[in-house]
Coordinates of C-alpha atoms in Angstrom, one line a residue:
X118 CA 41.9 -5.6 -25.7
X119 CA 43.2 -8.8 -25.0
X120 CA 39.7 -10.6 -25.0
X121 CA 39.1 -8.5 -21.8
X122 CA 35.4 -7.4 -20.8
X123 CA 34.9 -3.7 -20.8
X124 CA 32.8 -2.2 -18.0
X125 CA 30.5 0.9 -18.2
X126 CA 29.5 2.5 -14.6
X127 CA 26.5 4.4 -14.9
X128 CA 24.6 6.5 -12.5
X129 CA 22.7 9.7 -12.1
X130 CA 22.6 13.0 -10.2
X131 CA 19.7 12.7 -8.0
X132 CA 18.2 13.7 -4.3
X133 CA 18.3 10.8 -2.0
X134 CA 16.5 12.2 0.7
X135 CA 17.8 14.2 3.6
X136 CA 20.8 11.8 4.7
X137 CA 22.2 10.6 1.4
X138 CA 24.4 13.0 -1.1
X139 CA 23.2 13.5 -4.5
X140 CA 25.8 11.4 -5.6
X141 CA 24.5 8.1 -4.2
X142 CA 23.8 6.2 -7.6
X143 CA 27.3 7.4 -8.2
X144 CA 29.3 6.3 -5.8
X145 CA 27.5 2.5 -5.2
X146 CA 28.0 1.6 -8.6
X147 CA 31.4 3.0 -9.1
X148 CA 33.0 1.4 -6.3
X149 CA 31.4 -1.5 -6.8
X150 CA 32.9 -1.8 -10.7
X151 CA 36.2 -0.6 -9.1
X152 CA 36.6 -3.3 -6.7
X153 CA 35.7 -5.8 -9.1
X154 CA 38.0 -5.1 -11.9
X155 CA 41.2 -4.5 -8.6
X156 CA 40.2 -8.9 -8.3
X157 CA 40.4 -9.7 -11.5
X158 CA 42.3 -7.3 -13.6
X159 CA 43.5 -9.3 -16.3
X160 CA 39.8 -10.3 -17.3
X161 CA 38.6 -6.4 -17.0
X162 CA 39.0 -3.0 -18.4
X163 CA 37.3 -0.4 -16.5
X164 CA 35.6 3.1 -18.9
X165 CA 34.8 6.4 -16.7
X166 CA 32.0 6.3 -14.9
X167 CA 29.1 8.0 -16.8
X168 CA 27.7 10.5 -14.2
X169 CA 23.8 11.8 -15.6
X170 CA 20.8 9.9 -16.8
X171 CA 17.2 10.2 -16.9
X172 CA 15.4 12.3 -14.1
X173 CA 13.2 15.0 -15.0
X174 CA 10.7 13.0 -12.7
X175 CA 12.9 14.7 -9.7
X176 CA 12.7 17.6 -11.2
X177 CA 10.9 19.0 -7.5
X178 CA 13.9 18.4 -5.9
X179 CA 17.2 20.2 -5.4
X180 CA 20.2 18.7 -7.5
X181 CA 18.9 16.4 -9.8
X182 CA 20.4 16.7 -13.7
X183 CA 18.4 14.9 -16.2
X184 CA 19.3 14.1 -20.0
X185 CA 16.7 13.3 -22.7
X186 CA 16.1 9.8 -23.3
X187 CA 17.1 9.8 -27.3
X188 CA 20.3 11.8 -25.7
X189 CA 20.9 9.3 -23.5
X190 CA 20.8 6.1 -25.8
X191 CA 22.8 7.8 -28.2
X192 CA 25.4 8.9 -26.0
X193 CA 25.7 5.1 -24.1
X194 CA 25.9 3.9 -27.8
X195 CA 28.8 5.9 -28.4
X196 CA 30.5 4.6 -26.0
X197 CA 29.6 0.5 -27.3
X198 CA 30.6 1.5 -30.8
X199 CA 34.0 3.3 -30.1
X200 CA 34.9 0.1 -28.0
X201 CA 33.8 -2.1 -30.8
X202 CA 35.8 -0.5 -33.1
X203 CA 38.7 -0.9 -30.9
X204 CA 38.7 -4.6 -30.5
X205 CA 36.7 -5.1 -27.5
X206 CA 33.9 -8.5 -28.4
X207 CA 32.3 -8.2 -24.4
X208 CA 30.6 -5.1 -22.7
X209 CA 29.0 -4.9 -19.4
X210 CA 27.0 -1.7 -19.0
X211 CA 26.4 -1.9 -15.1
X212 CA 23.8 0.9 -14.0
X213 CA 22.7 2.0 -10.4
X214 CA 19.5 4.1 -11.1
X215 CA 16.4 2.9 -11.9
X216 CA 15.1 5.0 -14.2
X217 CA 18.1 4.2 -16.2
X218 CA 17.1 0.8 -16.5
X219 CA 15.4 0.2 -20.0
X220 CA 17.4 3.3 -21.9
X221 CA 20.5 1.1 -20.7
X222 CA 18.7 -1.9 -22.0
X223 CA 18.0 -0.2 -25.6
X224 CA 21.7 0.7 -25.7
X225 CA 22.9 -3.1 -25.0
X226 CA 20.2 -4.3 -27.9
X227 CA 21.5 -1.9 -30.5
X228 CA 25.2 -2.4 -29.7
X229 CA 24.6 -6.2 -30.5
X230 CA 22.6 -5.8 -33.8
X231 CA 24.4 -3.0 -34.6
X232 CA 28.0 -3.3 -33.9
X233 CA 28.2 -7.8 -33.8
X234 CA 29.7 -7.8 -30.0
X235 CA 28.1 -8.9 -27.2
X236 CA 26.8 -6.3 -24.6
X237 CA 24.3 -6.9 -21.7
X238 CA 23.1 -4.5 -19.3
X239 CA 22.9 -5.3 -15.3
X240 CA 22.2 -3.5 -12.2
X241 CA 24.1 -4.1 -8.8
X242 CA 20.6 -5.0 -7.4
X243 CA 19.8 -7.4 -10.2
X244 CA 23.0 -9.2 -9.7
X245 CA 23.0 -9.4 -6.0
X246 CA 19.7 -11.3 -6.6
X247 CA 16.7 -10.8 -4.5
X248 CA 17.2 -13.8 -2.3
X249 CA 20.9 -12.6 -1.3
X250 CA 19.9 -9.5 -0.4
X251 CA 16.7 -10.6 1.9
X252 CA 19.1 -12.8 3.5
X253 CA 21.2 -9.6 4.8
X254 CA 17.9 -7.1 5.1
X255 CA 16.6 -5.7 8.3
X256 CA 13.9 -3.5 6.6
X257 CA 10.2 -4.6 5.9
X258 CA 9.0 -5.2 2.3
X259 CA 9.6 -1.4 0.6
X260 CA 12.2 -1.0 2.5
X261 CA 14.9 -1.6 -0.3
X262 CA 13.9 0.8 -3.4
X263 CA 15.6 4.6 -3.4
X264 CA 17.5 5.6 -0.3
X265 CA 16.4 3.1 2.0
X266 CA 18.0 0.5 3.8
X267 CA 20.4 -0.9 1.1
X268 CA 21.8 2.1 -0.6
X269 CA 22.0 4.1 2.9
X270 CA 23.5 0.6 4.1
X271 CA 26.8 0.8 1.8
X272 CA 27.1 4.5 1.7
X273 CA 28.0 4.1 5.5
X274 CA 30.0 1.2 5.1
X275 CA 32.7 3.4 2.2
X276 CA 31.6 7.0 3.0
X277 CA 30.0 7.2 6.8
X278 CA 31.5 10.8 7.0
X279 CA 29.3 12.0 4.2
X280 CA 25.9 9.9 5.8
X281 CA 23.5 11.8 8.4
X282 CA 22.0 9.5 9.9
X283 CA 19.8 12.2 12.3
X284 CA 18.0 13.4 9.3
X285 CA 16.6 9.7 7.7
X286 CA 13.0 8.7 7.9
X287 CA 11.3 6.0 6.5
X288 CA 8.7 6.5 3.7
X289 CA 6.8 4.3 1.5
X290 CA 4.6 6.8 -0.4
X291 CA 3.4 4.8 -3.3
X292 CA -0.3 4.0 -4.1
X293 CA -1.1 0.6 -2.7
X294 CA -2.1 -2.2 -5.8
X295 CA -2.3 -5.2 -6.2
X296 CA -0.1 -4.9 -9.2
X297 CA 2.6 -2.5 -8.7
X298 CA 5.4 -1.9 -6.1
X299 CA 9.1 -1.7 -5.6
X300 CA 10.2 -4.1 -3.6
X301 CA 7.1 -5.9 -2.8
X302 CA 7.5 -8.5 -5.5
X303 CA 4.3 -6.5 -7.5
X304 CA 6.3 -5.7 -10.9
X305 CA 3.7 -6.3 -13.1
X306 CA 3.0 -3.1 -14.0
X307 CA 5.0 -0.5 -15.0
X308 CA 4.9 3.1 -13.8
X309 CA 6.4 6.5 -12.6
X310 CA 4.6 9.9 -11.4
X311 CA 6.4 12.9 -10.3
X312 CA 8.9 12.2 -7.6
X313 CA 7.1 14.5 -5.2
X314 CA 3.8 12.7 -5.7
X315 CA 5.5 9.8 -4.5
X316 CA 7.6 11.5 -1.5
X317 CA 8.2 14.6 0.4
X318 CA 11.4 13.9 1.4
X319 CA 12.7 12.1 -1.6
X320 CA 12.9 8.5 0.6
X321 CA 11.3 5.3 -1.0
X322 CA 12.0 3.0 1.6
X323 CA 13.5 2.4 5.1
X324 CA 16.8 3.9 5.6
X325 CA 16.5 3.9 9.2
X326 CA 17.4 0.4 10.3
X327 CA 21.0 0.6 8.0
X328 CA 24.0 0.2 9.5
X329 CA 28.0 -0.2 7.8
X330 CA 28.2 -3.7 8.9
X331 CA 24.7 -4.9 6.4
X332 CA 26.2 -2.4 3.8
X333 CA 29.4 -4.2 3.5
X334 CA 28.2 -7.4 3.4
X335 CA 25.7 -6.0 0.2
X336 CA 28.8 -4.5 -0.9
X337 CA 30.9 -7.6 -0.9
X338 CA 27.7 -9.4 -2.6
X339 CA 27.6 -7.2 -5.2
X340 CA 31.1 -7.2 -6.1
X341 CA 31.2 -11.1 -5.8
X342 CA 28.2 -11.6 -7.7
X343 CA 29.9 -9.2 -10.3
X344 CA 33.3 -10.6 -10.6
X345 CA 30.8 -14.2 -11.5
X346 CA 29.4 -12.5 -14.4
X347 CA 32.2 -11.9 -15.9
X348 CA 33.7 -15.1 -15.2
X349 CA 30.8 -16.6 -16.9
X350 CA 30.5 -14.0 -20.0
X351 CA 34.0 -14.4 -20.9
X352 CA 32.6 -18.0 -21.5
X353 CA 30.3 -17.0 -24.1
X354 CA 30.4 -17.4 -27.7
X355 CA 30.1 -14.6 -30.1
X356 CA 27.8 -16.6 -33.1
X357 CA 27.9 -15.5 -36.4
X358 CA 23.8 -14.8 -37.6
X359 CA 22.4 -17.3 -39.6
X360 CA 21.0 -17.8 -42.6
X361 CA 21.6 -14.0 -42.9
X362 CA 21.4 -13.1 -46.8

């Protein structure tokens, strides 16, 4: 507990198209968390990765597992308030799939009202930061959102025995607008139709143009853009509220 930062992997269960293993989400951010916490072990304590999240959207496609939202939230917070209890003041609950995103978010809000530690909530992609990653990228704008370029990238850079490359194709099936798309800078908008309505074969991007050499150096951004975090966070002060009657 010795004012070290905790660190909660989460990921999902999903399809990622024809190439990738269901696992994907998985894998990135686990290994990612892992390779962190092996630099800077005395700052770190590394909790289980948790496996399942939100996805009855790919409900159309073979392998995904989904668990209610109110599930979900309850289950992360859990996790927040049993290391609370314990002792630990800073959590990091790092999450690879999107639709995880804002469930994550709540549990990081509540832990902090509810529990008086600090907990924020990341993604690998969010910490890499946009400009990082375009200056790495081969793909076209859309070419970075679910199994394309990046996540293909890194699966052959730890895992190429588990990547088939013969079977990937590039597809960018969302609606075009001037308001909305991953990738494309348009995030003003929020919004999410059934998986298969966006693809048929479960590609959001352009996993065609990845290679191990680009998915090592995300990987390496990712871990290095990590490891700053929590040099930073360990930084921070826990304040007491104020005028709190």
């Amino acid at each position: 507990r010795n004012e070290k930062v905790a660190i909660v992997p989460i990921g999902t269960i999903e399809d990622h198209g024809y190439h990738l293993p269901v696992n994907t989400d998985n894998m990135i951010c686990w290994e990612i968390c892992v390779e962190a916490v092996k630099r800077v072990p005395d700052k770190t304590v590394l909790l289980p990765l948790v496996p399942y999240g939100i996805n009855e959207h790919h409900f159309d496609f073979p392998g995904a597992i989904d668990i209610p939202g109110d599930v979900f939230i309850g289950f992360l917070l859990g996790i927040t308030r049993s290391l609370a209890h314990h002792g630990f003041k800073r959590i990091i609950l790092i999450n690879a799939h999107g639709s995880n995103k804002h469930y994550v978010g709540i549990a990081a809000r509540r832990t902090v009202i509810e529990s008086n530690v600090l907990c924020v909530a990341t993604t690998p992609m969010l910490l890499m930061g946009k400009e990082n990653i375009n200056k790495i990228r081969k793909s076209e704008p859309g070419g970075i959102c679910h199994a394309g370029e990046l996540e293909t990238a890194i699966y052959l850079y730890r895992h190429p025995e588990l990547v088939q490359m013969d079977k990937a194709v590039k597809e960018y099936g969302l609606q075009e607008s001037d308001f909305f798309g991953w990738d494309k800078g348009k995030d003003n908008i929020e919004f999410m139709d059934w998986w298969s309505n966006i693809s048929e074969s479960g590609v959001v991007g352009n996993p065609t143009v990845a290679t191990a050499e680009s998915g090592k150096k995300f990987f390496d951004l990712a871990v290095n853009q990590l490891i700053k975090f929590i040099e930073e966070y360990k930084t921070w002060e826990i304040r007491k509220r104020k005028n709190h009657k």
